[in-house]
């Protein structure tokens, strides 16, 4: 069963403060995004707007954030009200959006791992391609399908752990726990193989798929030391890719 983010919006927001989020997730994603000054951008499954705001500050314009959870979008809008950046937010299933093929960049942090079967990932990919200009880019981070279940507890030192019930197979629920100072917050998403993801991307006309491993920021190495990150990098729980609309 998928996670209802309305119930954990604030806690999930706090999980973004864990060091691996800043020094690996954010650093790698923003390196992949590159120069985006003036690019029409969509942030799908934007949550409370963590990346939407960062992309806007990097020059994305116009930019909209879309999320299924009203609780998450309420948090995003309240931050937009406190510090207006000119971001538009909308509560919607990303599979329903149609802004026209206008976006230069579609970005999504942890959207595809909410698809529990081929039809669902296909309809997410159709939405991505429907909203991208020809030649536009899709940049994303999701669960790493190659992270073996035997590795699921090594994340504890970084503040998270994962578990599954039974065998890890297409559509298996993957339960993440983020261990925060105030307690543990749990989210559930789904396992999907690289092959299935690539099949859906190709089917909708997304090509030039480049997978990227996590990178640690120079600040992360300086602050925590190189050896601190070794377990994460040896079996990364997340993976990144970019691709292009034909
Ligand atoms: C792990 S959170 C990531 C939020 C944000 N991208 C970030 O990195 O902080 C996943 C988000 O995906 C949203 N989500 C899941 N399925 C969705 C769908 N079909 N359409 C829109 N949002 C979806 C959830 O509501 C949740 O806010």
Coordinates of N, CA and C and ligand atoms in Angstrom, one line a residue:
X1 N 0.8 -1.2 0.0 CA 0.0 0.0 0.0 C 0.9 1.2 0.0
X2 N 0.5 2.2 -0.8 CA 1.3 3.4 -1.0 C 1.2 4.3 0.2
X3 N 2.1 5.2 0.4 CA 2.1 6.1 1.6 C 1.2 7.2 1.4
X4 N 0.4 7.5 2.5 CA -0.4 8.7 2.5 C 0.5 9.8 3.1
X5 N 1.0 10.7 2.3 CA 1.9 11.7 2.8 C 1.2 12.8 3.6
X6 N -0.1 12.9 3.4 CA -0.9 13.9 4.2 C -0.6 13.7 5.7
X7 N -0.4 12.4 6.1 CA -0.3 12.1 7.5 C 1.2 12.3 8.0
X8 N 2.1 12.4 7.1 CA 3.5 12.5 7.6 C 4.3 13.7 6.9
X9 N 3.5 14.6 6.4 CA 4.1 15.7 5.6 C 5.3 16.4 6.4
X10 N 5.0 16.8 7.6 CA 6.0 17.5 8.4 C 7.2 16.6 8.7
X11 N 7.0 15.4 9.1 CA 8.1 14.5 9.4 C 8.9 14.2 8.2
X12 N 8.2 14.0 7.0 CA 9.0 13.7 5.8 C 9.9 14.9 5.5
X13 N 9.4 16.1 5.7 CA 10.1 17.3 5.4 C 11.4 17.3 6.3
X14 N 11.3 16.8 7.5 CA 12.5 16.8 8.4 C 13.5 15.7 8.0
X15 N 13.0 14.7 7.3 CA 13.9 13.6 6.9 C 14.9 14.2 5.8
X16 N 14.5 15.3 5.1 CA 15.3 15.9 4.1 C 16.6 16.5 4.7
X17 N 16.6 16.6 6.1 CA 17.7 17.3 6.7 C 18.9 16.3 7.0
X18 N 18.6 15.0 6.8 CA 19.7 14.0 7.1 C 20.9 14.2 6.1
X19 N 22.1 14.0 6.6 CA 23.3 14.4 5.8 C 23.3 13.7 4.4
X20 N 22.9 12.5 4.3 CA 23.0 11.8 3.0 C 22.1 12.5 2.0
X21 N 21.0 13.1 2.5 CA 20.1 13.8 1.6 C 20.7 15.0 1.0
X22 N 21.4 15.8 1.8 CA 22.1 17.0 1.3 C 23.3 16.6 0.5
X23 N 24.2 15.8 1.1 CA 25.5 15.6 0.5 C 25.6 14.6 -0.6
X24 N 24.5 13.7 -0.7 CA 24.5 12.8 -1.8 C 23.3 13.0 -2.7
X25 N 22.1 12.9 -2.2 CA 20.9 13.0 -3.0 C 20.9 14.4 -3.7
X26 N 20.9 15.4 -2.9 CA 20.8 16.8 -3.5 C 22.0 17.1 -4.4
X27 N 23.2 16.8 -3.9 CA 24.4 17.1 -4.7 C 24.3 16.4 -6.1
X28 N 24.0 15.1 -6.1 CA 24.0 14.4 -7.4 C 22.9 14.9 -8.3
X29 N 21.7 15.1 -7.7 CA 20.6 15.6 -8.6 C 20.9 16.9 -9.2
X30 N 21.4 17.9 -8.4 CA 21.6 19.2 -8.9 C 22.8 19.2 -9.9
X31 N 23.8 18.3 -9.7 CA 24.8 18.2 -10.7 C 24.3 17.7 -12.0
X32 N 23.3 16.8 -12.0 CA 22.7 16.3 -13.2 C 21.9 17.3 -13.9
X33 N 21.2 18.1 -13.1 CA 20.3 19.1 -13.6 C 21.1 20.2 -14.4
X34 N 22.2 20.6 -13.8 CA 23.1 21.5 -14.5 C 22.5 22.9 -14.6
X35 N 22.8 23.6 -15.8 CA 22.4 25.0 -16.0 C 20.9 25.0 -16.4
X36 N 20.1 25.7 -15.7 CA 18.6 25.6 -16.0 C 18.0 27.0 -16.0
X37 N 18.9 28.0 -16.1 CA 18.4 29.4 -16.2 C 17.4 29.6 -17.3
X38 N 16.1 30.0 -16.9 CA 15.1 30.3 -17.9 C 14.4 29.1 -18.5
X39 N 14.7 27.9 -17.9 CA 14.1 26.7 -18.5 C 12.7 26.4 -17.9
X40 N 11.7 26.2 -18.7 CA 10.4 25.9 -18.3 C 10.4 24.5 -17.6
X41 N 10.0 24.4 -16.3 CA 10.3 23.2 -15.6 C 9.1 22.7 -14.8
X42 N 9.0 21.4 -14.7 CA 7.9 20.8 -13.9 C 8.6 19.9 -12.8
X43 N 8.2 20.0 -11.6 CA 8.7 19.1 -10.5 C 7.6 18.2 -10.2
X44 N 7.7 16.9 -10.6 CA 6.6 16.0 -10.4 C 6.8 15.2 -9.0
X45 N 5.7 15.0 -8.3 CA 5.8 14.5 -6.9 C 6.7 15.4 -6.1
X46 N 6.4 16.7 -6.1 CA 7.3 17.7 -5.6 C 7.3 17.7 -4.0
X47 N 6.3 17.0 -3.4 CA 6.2 17.0 -2.0 C 6.0 18.4 -1.5
X48 N 6.8 18.8 -0.4 CA 6.6 20.1 0.2 C 7.5 21.1 -0.6
X49 N 8.0 20.8 -1.7 CA 8.7 21.8 -2.6 C 10.2 21.9 -2.4
X50 N 10.8 20.9 -1.7 CA 12.2 21.0 -1.4 C 13.0 21.3 -2.7
X51 N 12.8 20.4 -3.7 CA 13.6 20.6 -4.9 C 13.0 21.7 -5.8
X52 N 11.7 21.9 -5.7 CA 11.0 23.0 -6.5 C 11.7 24.3 -6.2
X53 N 11.9 24.6 -4.9 CA 12.5 25.8 -4.5 C 13.9 25.9 -5.0
X54 N 14.7 24.8 -4.8 CA 16.1 24.8 -5.3 C 16.2 25.0 -6.8
X55 N 15.3 24.4 -7.5 CA 15.4 24.5 -9.0 C 15.0 26.0 -9.4
X56 N 14.0 26.5 -8.7 CA 13.7 27.9 -8.9 C 14.9 28.9 -8.7
X57 N 15.5 28.6 -7.5 CA 16.7 29.4 -7.2 C 17.8 29.3 -8.2
X58 N 17.9 28.1 -8.9 CA 18.9 27.9 -9.9 C 18.5 28.6 -11.2
X59 N 17.3 29.2 -11.2 CA 16.9 29.9 -12.4 C 15.7 29.3 -13.2
X60 N 15.2 28.1 -12.9 CA 14.1 27.5 -13.6 C 13.0 28.5 -13.6
X61 N 12.4 28.8 -14.8 CA 11.4 29.8 -14.9 C 10.6 29.6 -16.2
X62 N 9.3 29.4 -16.2 CA 8.5 29.2 -15.0 C 8.7 27.8 -14.4
X63 N 8.2 27.6 -13.2 CA 8.3 26.3 -12.6 C 7.0 26.0 -11.8
X64 N 6.6 24.7 -12.0 CA 5.4 24.3 -11.2 C 5.7 23.0 -10.5
X65 N 5.1 22.8 -9.3 CA 5.3 21.6 -8.5 C 3.9 20.9 -8.4
X66 N 3.9 19.6 -8.6 CA 2.7 18.8 -8.6 C 2.8 17.7 -7.6
X67 N 1.8 17.5 -6.8 CA 1.9 16.4 -5.9 C 0.4 15.9 -5.5
X68 N 0.3 14.6 -5.3 CA -0.9 14.0 -4.9 C -1.4 14.4 -3.5
X69 N -0.5 14.8 -2.7 CA -0.8 15.0 -1.3 C -1.1 16.5 -1.0
X70 N -2.3 16.7 -0.5 CA -2.7 18.1 -0.2 C -1.9 18.6 1.0
X71 N -1.6 17.7 1.9 CA -0.7 18.1 3.1 C 0.6 18.6 2.7
X72 N 1.2 17.9 1.7 CA 2.6 18.3 1.2 C 2.5 19.6 0.5
X73 N 1.4 19.7 -0.4 CA 1.3 21.0 -1.2 C 1.0 22.2 -0.2
X74 N 0.2 21.9 0.8 CA -0.1 23.0 1.8 C 1.2 23.5 2.4
X75 N 2.1 22.6 2.7 CA 3.4 23.0 3.3 C 4.2 23.8 2.3
X76 N 4.2 23.3 1.0 CA 4.9 24.0 -0.1 C 4.3 25.5 -0.2
X77 N 3.0 25.6 -0.2 CA 2.4 26.9 -0.4 C 2.7 27.8 0.8
X78 N 2.7 27.2 2.0 CA 3.0 28.1 3.1 C 4.4 28.6 3.1
X79 N 5.3 27.8 2.5 CA 6.7 28.4 2.4 C 6.8 29.4 1.2
X80 N 5.9 29.2 0.2 CA 5.9 30.1 -0.9 C 5.3 31.5 -0.4
X81 N 4.3 31.4 0.5 CA 3.7 32.6 1.1 C 4.7 33.4 1.9
X82 N 5.5 32.6 2.7 CA 6.5 33.3 3.6 C 7.6 33.9 2.8
X83 N 8.0 33.1 1.8 CA 9.2 33.6 1.0 C 8.8 33.4 -0.5
X84 N 8.1 34.3 -1.1 CA 7.6 34.1 -2.5 C 8.8 34.0 -3.5
X85 N 8.7 32.9 -4.3 CA 9.7 32.7 -5.3 C 9.1 32.6 -6.7
X86 N 7.8 32.6 -6.7 CA 7.1 32.6 -8.0 C 6.9 31.1 -8.5
X87 N 6.7 30.2 -7.6 CA 6.5 28.8 -7.9 C 5.0 28.6 -7.9
X88 N 4.4 27.8 -8.9 CA 3.0 27.4 -8.8 C 3.0 26.0 -8.3
X89 N 2.0 25.8 -7.4 CA 1.8 24.4 -6.9 C 0.4 23.9 -7.2
X90 N 0.3 22.6 -7.4 CA -1.0 22.0 -7.7 C -1.1 20.6 -7.1
X91 N -2.3 20.4 -6.5 CA -2.6 19.0 -6.0 C -3.1 18.2 -7.2
X92 N -2.4 17.2 -7.6 CA -2.9 16.3 -8.7 C -2.1 15.0 -8.7
X93 N -2.7 14.0 -9.2 CA -1.9 12.8 -9.6 C -1.2 13.2 -10.9
X94 N 0.1 13.0 -10.9 CA 0.9 13.4 -12.0 C 0.4 12.8 -13.3
X95 N -0.2 11.6 -13.2 CA -0.6 10.9 -14.4 C -1.7 11.7 -15.1
X96 N -2.4 12.7 -14.4 CA -3.5 13.4 -15.0 C -3.1 14.8 -15.6
X97 N -1.8 15.2 -15.4 CA -1.5 16.5 -15.8 C -1.2 16.7 -17.3
X98 N -1.6 17.8 -17.8 CA -1.4 18.1 -19.2 C -1.2 19.6 -19.4
X99 N 0.0 20.1 -19.3 CA 0.4 21.5 -19.5 C 0.7 21.7 -21.0
X100 N 0.6 20.7 -21.8 CA 1.1 20.7 -23.2 C 2.6 20.4 -23.2
X101 N 3.1 20.2 -24.4 CA 4.5 19.8 -24.5 C 5.4 21.1 -24.5
X102 N 5.4 21.7 -23.3 CA 6.1 23.0 -23.1 C 7.3 23.0 -22.3
X103 N 7.5 21.9 -21.5 CA 8.6 21.9 -20.5 C 9.9 21.5 -21.2
X104 N 11.0 22.3 -20.8 CA 12.3 21.9 -21.2 C 12.9 20.8 -20.3
X105 N 12.4 20.9 -19.0 CA 12.9 19.9 -18.0 C 11.8 19.4 -17.2
X106 N 11.7 18.1 -17.1 CA 10.8 17.5 -16.1 C 11.7 16.8 -15.1
X107 N 11.4 17.1 -13.8 CA 12.3 16.6 -12.7 C 11.3 15.8 -11.8
X108 N 11.8 14.8 -11.2 CA 11.0 14.0 -10.3 C 11.9 13.3 -9.3
X109 N 11.8 13.6 -8.0 CA 12.6 12.9 -7.0 C 11.6 11.9 -6.3
X110 N 11.8 10.7 -6.6 CA 11.0 9.6 -6.0 C 9.5 9.6 -6.4
X111 N 9.4 9.6 -7.7 CA 8.0 9.4 -8.3 C 7.9 8.0 -8.8
X112 N 8.8 7.5 -9.6 CA 8.6 6.3 -10.3 C 8.5 5.1 -9.4
X113 N 9.1 5.2 -8.2 CA 9.0 4.1 -7.3 C 7.6 4.1 -6.5
X114 N 6.7 4.9 -7.0 CA 5.3 4.8 -6.5 C 4.4 4.0 -7.5
X115 N 5.1 3.5 -8.6 CA 4.4 2.6 -9.5 C 4.5 1.2 -9.0
X116 N 3.4 0.5 -8.9 CA 3.5 -0.9 -8.4 C 3.4 -1.9 -9.5
X117 N 3.1 -1.4 -10.7 CA 3.0 -2.4 -11.9 C 3.3 -1.7 -13.2
X118 N 3.4 -2.4 -14.2 CA 3.8 -1.8 -15.5 C 2.9 -0.8 -16.0
X119 N 1.6 -1.0 -15.8 CA 0.6 0.0 -16.3 C 0.8 1.4 -15.6
X120 N 1.1 1.3 -14.3 CA 1.3 2.5 -13.5 C 2.5 3.3 -14.0
X121 N 3.6 2.5 -14.2 CA 4.9 3.3 -14.6 C 4.7 3.8 -16.0
X122 N 4.0 3.0 -16.8 CA 3.8 3.5 -18.2 C 3.0 4.8 -18.2
X123 N 1.9 4.9 -17.3 CA 1.1 6.1 -17.3 C 1.9 7.3 -16.7
X124 N 2.8 7.0 -15.8 CA 3.7 8.1 -15.3 C 4.6 8.6 -16.4
X125 N 5.2 7.6 -17.2 CA 6.1 8.0 -18.3 C 5.3 8.8 -19.4
X126 N 4.1 8.4 -19.6 CA 3.3 9.1 -20.6 C 3.0 10.5 -20.2
X127 N 2.8 10.7 -18.9 CA 2.6 12.1 -18.4 C 3.9 12.9 -18.6
X128 N 5.0 12.3 -18.3 CA 6.3 13.0 -18.5 C 6.5 13.5 -19.9
X129 N 6.3 12.5 -20.8 CA 6.5 12.8 -22.2 C 5.5 13.8 -22.8
X130 N 4.3 13.7 -22.3 CA 3.2 14.6 -22.8 C 3.5 16.1 -22.4
X131 N 4.3 16.3 -21.3 CA 4.5 17.6 -20.9 C 5.9 18.2 -21.3
X132 N 6.7 17.3 -21.9 CA 8.1 17.7 -22.3 C 8.1 18.2 -23.8
X133 N 8.9 19.2 -24.1 CA 9.2 19.6 -25.5 C 10.0 18.4 -26.1
X134 N 9.9 18.3 -27.5 CA 10.9 17.4 -28.1 C 12.3 17.8 -27.8
X135 N 13.1 16.9 -27.4 CA 14.5 17.3 -27.0 C 14.6 17.6 -25.5
X136 N 13.5 17.8 -24.8 CA 13.5 18.1 -23.4 C 14.0 17.0 -22.5
X137 N 14.5 17.3 -21.3 CA 15.1 16.3 -20.5 C 14.2 15.9 -19.3
X138 N 14.4 14.6 -18.9 CA 13.8 14.1 -17.6 C 14.9 13.7 -16.7
X139 N 14.9 14.2 -15.5 CA 16.0 13.9 -14.5 C 15.3 13.4 -13.3
X140 N 15.8 12.3 -12.7 CA 15.1 11.7 -11.6 C 16.0 10.9 -10.7
X141 N 15.6 10.7 -9.4 CA 16.2 9.8 -8.5 C 15.1 8.8 -8.0
X142 N 15.4 7.6 -7.8 CA 14.5 6.6 -7.3 C 15.2 5.5 -6.5
X143 N 14.5 4.6 -5.9 CA 15.1 3.4 -5.3 C 16.1 2.8 -6.3
X144 N 17.2 2.2 -5.7 CA 18.1 1.5 -6.6 C 17.7 0.0 -6.6
X145 N 17.2 -0.4 -7.8 CA 16.7 -1.8 -7.9 C 17.8 -2.8 -7.6
X146 N 19.1 -2.4 -7.7 CA 20.2 -3.4 -7.5 C 20.7 -3.4 -6.0
X147 N 20.0 -2.7 -5.2 CA 20.4 -2.7 -3.7 C 19.9 -4.0 -3.1
X148 N 20.8 -4.9 -2.7 CA 20.3 -6.2 -2.3 C 19.7 -6.1 -0.9
X149 N 18.6 -6.9 -0.6 CA 17.9 -6.8 0.7 C 18.9 -7.1 1.8
X150 N 20.0 -7.8 1.6 CA 21.0 -8.1 2.6 C 21.6 -6.8 3.1
X151 N 21.5 -5.8 2.3 CA 22.1 -4.5 2.6 C 21.2 -3.5 3.3
X152 N 19.9 -4.0 3.5 CA 18.9 -3.0 3.9 C 19.1 -2.4 5.3
X153 N 19.9 -3.0 6.2 CA 20.1 -2.4 7.5 C 21.3 -1.5 7.6
X154 N 22.2 -1.6 6.5 CA 23.4 -0.8 6.6 C 23.1 0.7 6.6
X155 N 21.9 1.1 6.2 CA 21.5 2.5 6.2 C 21.4 3.1 7.6
X156 N 21.3 2.3 8.6 CA 21.0 2.8 10.0 C 22.0 3.9 10.3
X157 N 23.2 3.7 10.0 CA 24.2 4.7 10.4 C 23.9 6.1 9.7
X158 N 23.2 6.0 8.6 CA 22.9 7.3 7.9 C 21.5 7.8 8.3
X159 N 20.7 7.0 9.1 CA 19.4 7.4 9.6 C 18.2 6.8 8.9
X160 N 18.5 5.8 8.1 CA 17.3 5.1 7.5 C 17.5 3.6 7.5
X161 N 16.4 2.9 7.3 CA 16.5 1.4 7.1 C 15.4 1.1 6.2
X162 N 15.5 -0.1 5.6 CA 14.5 -0.6 4.6 C 14.1 -2.0 5.0
X163 N 12.9 -2.4 4.7 CA 12.6 -3.9 4.8 C 11.5 -4.3 3.8
X164 N 11.5 -5.6 3.5 CA 10.5 -6.1 2.6 C 9.9 -7.3 3.4
X165 N 8.8 -7.8 3.0 CA 8.2 -9.0 3.5 C 8.3 -10.0 2.3
X166 N 9.0 -11.1 2.5 CA 9.0 -12.1 1.5 C 10.1 -11.8 0.5
X167 N 9.9 -12.2 -0.7 CA 11.0 -12.0 -1.8 C 10.8 -10.7 -2.4
X168 N 12.0 -10.2 -2.9 CA 11.9 -8.9 -3.6 C 11.7 -9.2 -5.1
X169 N 10.5 -8.8 -5.5 CA 10.1 -9.0 -6.9 C 9.3 -7.8 -7.4
X170 N 9.1 -7.8 -8.7 CA 8.4 -6.7 -9.4 C 7.1 -6.3 -8.6
X171 N 7.0 -5.1 -8.1 CA 5.8 -4.6 -7.4 C 5.9 -4.9 -5.9
X172 N 6.9 -5.5 -5.4 CA 7.0 -5.8 -3.9 C 7.0 -4.4 -3.2
X173 N 6.2 -4.3 -2.1 CA 6.3 -3.1 -1.3 C 7.7 -3.0 -0.6
X174 N 8.3 -1.9 -0.6 CA 9.6 -1.6 0.1 C 9.3 -0.6 1.2
X175 N 9.5 -1.0 2.4 CA 9.2 -0.1 3.5 C 10.4 0.6 4.0
X176 N 10.4 1.9 3.9 CA 11.6 2.7 4.3 C 11.2 3.3 5.7
X177 N 12.2 3.3 6.6 CA 12.0 4.0 7.9 C 13.1 5.1 8.0
X178 N 12.7 6.3 8.3 CA 13.7 7.3 8.5 C 13.7 7.6 10.0
X179 N 14.9 7.4 10.6 CA 15.1 7.5 12.0 C 15.5 8.9 12.4
X180 N 14.5 9.7 12.9 CA 14.8 11.1 13.1 C 14.9 11.3 14.6
X181 N 15.4 12.5 15.0 CA 15.5 12.7 16.5 C 14.2 12.6 17.2
X182 N 13.1 13.0 16.5 CA 11.7 13.0 17.2 C 11.0 11.6 17.1
X183 N 11.6 10.7 16.4 CA 11.0 9.4 16.2 C 11.2 8.9 14.8
X184 N 10.5 7.8 14.5 CA 10.7 7.2 13.1 C 9.5 7.5 12.2
X185 N 9.8 7.8 11.0 CA 8.7 8.0 10.0 C 8.9 7.0 8.9
X186 N 7.8 6.4 8.6 CA 7.8 5.3 7.6 C 7.1 5.6 6.3
X187 N 7.7 5.2 5.2 CA 7.1 5.4 3.9 C 7.2 4.1 3.2
X188 N 6.2 3.8 2.3 CA 6.2 2.6 1.6 C 6.2 2.9 0.1
X189 N 7.1 2.3 -0.7 CA 7.0 2.4 -2.1 C 7.3 1.1 -2.7
X190 N 7.6 1.0 -4.0 CA 7.6 -0.4 -4.7 C 8.9 -0.6 -5.4
X191 N 9.2 -1.9 -5.4 CA 10.4 -2.3 -6.2 C 10.0 -2.4 -7.7
X192 N 10.9 -1.9 -8.5 CA 10.7 -2.2 -10.0 C 12.1 -2.3 -10.6
X193 N 12.2 -3.3 -11.5 CA 13.5 -3.6 -12.0 C 13.9 -2.5 -13.0
X194 N 15.2 -2.5 -13.3 CA 15.8 -1.5 -14.3 C 15.2 -1.8 -15.6
X195 N 15.0 -3.1 -15.9 CA 14.5 -3.5 -17.2 C 13.1 -3.0 -17.5
X196 N 12.3 -3.1 -16.4 CA 10.9 -2.7 -16.6 C 10.8 -1.2 -16.7
X197 N 11.6 -0.5 -15.9 CA 11.6 1.0 -16.0 C 12.1 1.4 -17.5
X198 N 13.1 0.8 -17.9 CA 13.6 1.2 -19.3 C 12.6 0.8 -20.4
X199 N 11.9 -0.3 -20.2 CA 10.9 -0.7 -21.2 C 9.8 0.4 -21.3
X200 N 9.4 0.9 -20.1 CA 8.3 2.0 -20.1 C 8.9 3.3 -20.7
X201 N 10.1 3.6 -20.4 CA 10.7 4.9 -20.9 C 10.8 4.8 -22.5
X202 N 11.3 3.6 -23.0 CA 11.4 3.5 -24.4 C 10.0 3.5 -25.1
X203 N 9.0 2.8 -24.4 CA 7.7 2.7 -25.0 C 7.1 4.1 -25.3
X204 N 7.4 5.1 -24.4 CA 6.8 6.4 -24.6 C 7.6 7.3 -25.4
X205 N 8.8 6.9 -25.8 CA 9.7 7.8 -26.6 C 10.7 8.6 -25.8
X206 N 11.1 8.1 -24.6 CA 12.2 8.7 -23.9 C 13.4 7.9 -24.1
X207 N 14.5 8.6 -24.6 CA 15.7 7.8 -25.1 C 16.9 8.4 -24.4
X208 N 18.1 7.9 -24.9 CA 19.4 8.3 -24.3 C 19.3 8.3 -22.8
X209 N 19.0 7.1 -22.3 CA 18.9 6.9 -20.8 C 20.3 6.7 -20.3
X210 N 20.7 7.6 -19.3 CA 22.0 7.5 -18.7 C 21.8 7.4 -17.2
X211 N 22.3 6.2 -16.7 CA 22.2 6.0 -15.2 C 23.4 6.6 -14.6
X212 N 23.2 7.1 -13.3 CA 24.3 7.7 -12.6 C 24.3 7.1 -11.2
X213 N 25.5 6.9 -10.7 CA 25.7 6.5 -9.3 C 25.7 7.7 -8.4
X214 N 25.4 7.5 -7.1 CA 25.5 8.7 -6.2 C 26.9 9.2 -6.1
X215 N 27.0 10.5 -6.0 CA 28.3 11.2 -5.7 C 28.1 11.9 -4.4
X216 N 29.3 12.0 -3.7 CA 29.3 12.8 -2.4 C 29.8 14.2 -2.7
X217 N 29.2 15.2 -2.1 CA 29.7 16.6 -2.3 C 31.0 16.8 -1.6
X218 N 31.8 17.7 -2.1 CA 33.1 18.0 -1.5 C 32.9 18.4 0.0
X219 N 31.8 19.1 0.3 CA 31.5 19.5 1.7 C 31.2 18.3 2.5
X220 N 30.5 17.4 1.9 CA 30.2 16.1 2.7 C 31.4 15.3 3.0
X221 N 32.4 15.3 2.2 CA 33.6 14.6 2.4 C 34.4 15.4 3.5
X222 N 34.4 16.7 3.3 CA 35.2 17.5 4.3 C 34.6 17.4 5.7
X223 N 33.3 17.4 5.8 CA 32.6 17.5 7.1 C 32.6 16.1 7.8
X224 N 32.4 15.0 7.0 CA 32.1 13.7 7.6 C 33.3 12.7 7.3
X225 N 34.2 13.1 6.4 CA 35.3 12.2 6.1 C 34.9 11.2 5.0
X226 N 35.9 10.7 4.2 CA 35.6 9.9 3.1 C 35.0 8.5 3.5
X227 N 35.6 8.0 4.6 CA 35.2 6.6 5.0 C 33.8 6.5 5.5
X228 N 33.3 7.7 6.0 CA 31.9 7.7 6.5 C 30.9 7.3 5.4
X229 N 31.2 7.6 4.2 CA 30.3 7.4 3.1 C 30.4 6.1 2.4
X230 N 31.5 5.3 2.8 CA 31.8 4.1 2.0 C 30.7 3.1 1.9
X231 N 30.0 2.8 3.0 CA 28.9 1.8 3.0 C 27.8 2.2 2.1
X232 N 27.5 3.5 2.1 CA 26.4 4.0 1.3 C 26.8 3.8 -0.2
X233 N 28.0 4.2 -0.5 CA 28.4 4.1 -1.9 C 28.7 2.7 -2.4
X234 N 29.0 1.8 -1.5 CA 29.2 0.4 -1.9 C 27.9 -0.3 -2.3
X235 N 26.8 0.1 -1.6 CA 25.5 -0.5 -2.0 C 24.5 0.6 -1.9
X236 N 24.5 1.5 -2.9 CA 23.6 2.7 -2.7 C 22.1 2.3 -2.8
X237 N 21.3 2.9 -1.9 CA 19.9 2.6 -1.9 C 19.1 3.3 -2.9
X238 N 19.8 4.3 -3.5 CA 19.1 5.2 -4.6 C 19.9 5.2 -5.8
X239 N 19.3 5.5 -6.9 CA 20.0 5.6 -8.2 C 19.4 6.7 -9.0
X240 N 20.1 7.3 -9.9 CA 19.7 8.5 -10.7 C 19.8 8.1 -12.2
X241 N 18.9 8.8 -12.9 CA 19.1 8.7 -14.4 C 18.5 9.9 -15.0
X242 N 19.0 10.2 -16.2 CA 18.4 11.3 -17.1 C 18.1 10.7 -18.4
X243 N 17.1 11.2 -19.1 CA 16.8 10.8 -20.5 C 16.2 11.9 -21.2
X244 N 16.0 11.7 -22.5 CA 15.6 12.8 -23.4 C 14.3 12.4 -24.2
X245 N 13.4 13.4 -24.4 CA 12.3 13.1 -25.3 C 12.8 13.1 -26.8
X246 N 12.4 12.1 -27.5 CA 12.8 12.1 -28.9 C 12.3 13.3 -29.7
Ligands
LIG1 C1 9.3 10.5 -1.2 S1 8.2 11.8 -1.4 C2 9.3 12.9 -2.4 C3 8.9 14.3 -2.3 C4 9.9 15.3 -3.0 N1 10.1 15.0 -4.4 C5 11.2 15.3 -2.3 O1 12.2 14.7 -2.8 O2 11.3 15.9 -1.2 C6 7.2 11.2 -2.7 C7 6.1 12.1 -3.1 O3 5.4 11.5 -4.2 C8 4.0 11.8 -4.2 N2 3.4 11.0 -5.1 C9 3.3 9.6 -5.2 N3 2.6 9.2 -6.2 C10 2.2 10.3 -6.9 C11 1.4 10.5 -8.1 N4 0.9 9.5 -8.8 N5 1.2 11.8 -8.4 C12 1.6 12.9 -7.7 N6 2.4 12.7 -6.6 C13 2.7 11.4 -6.2 C14 3.7 11.7 -2.7 O4 2.5 12.4 -2.3 C15 5.0 12.3 -2.0 O5 4.8 13.6 -1.7

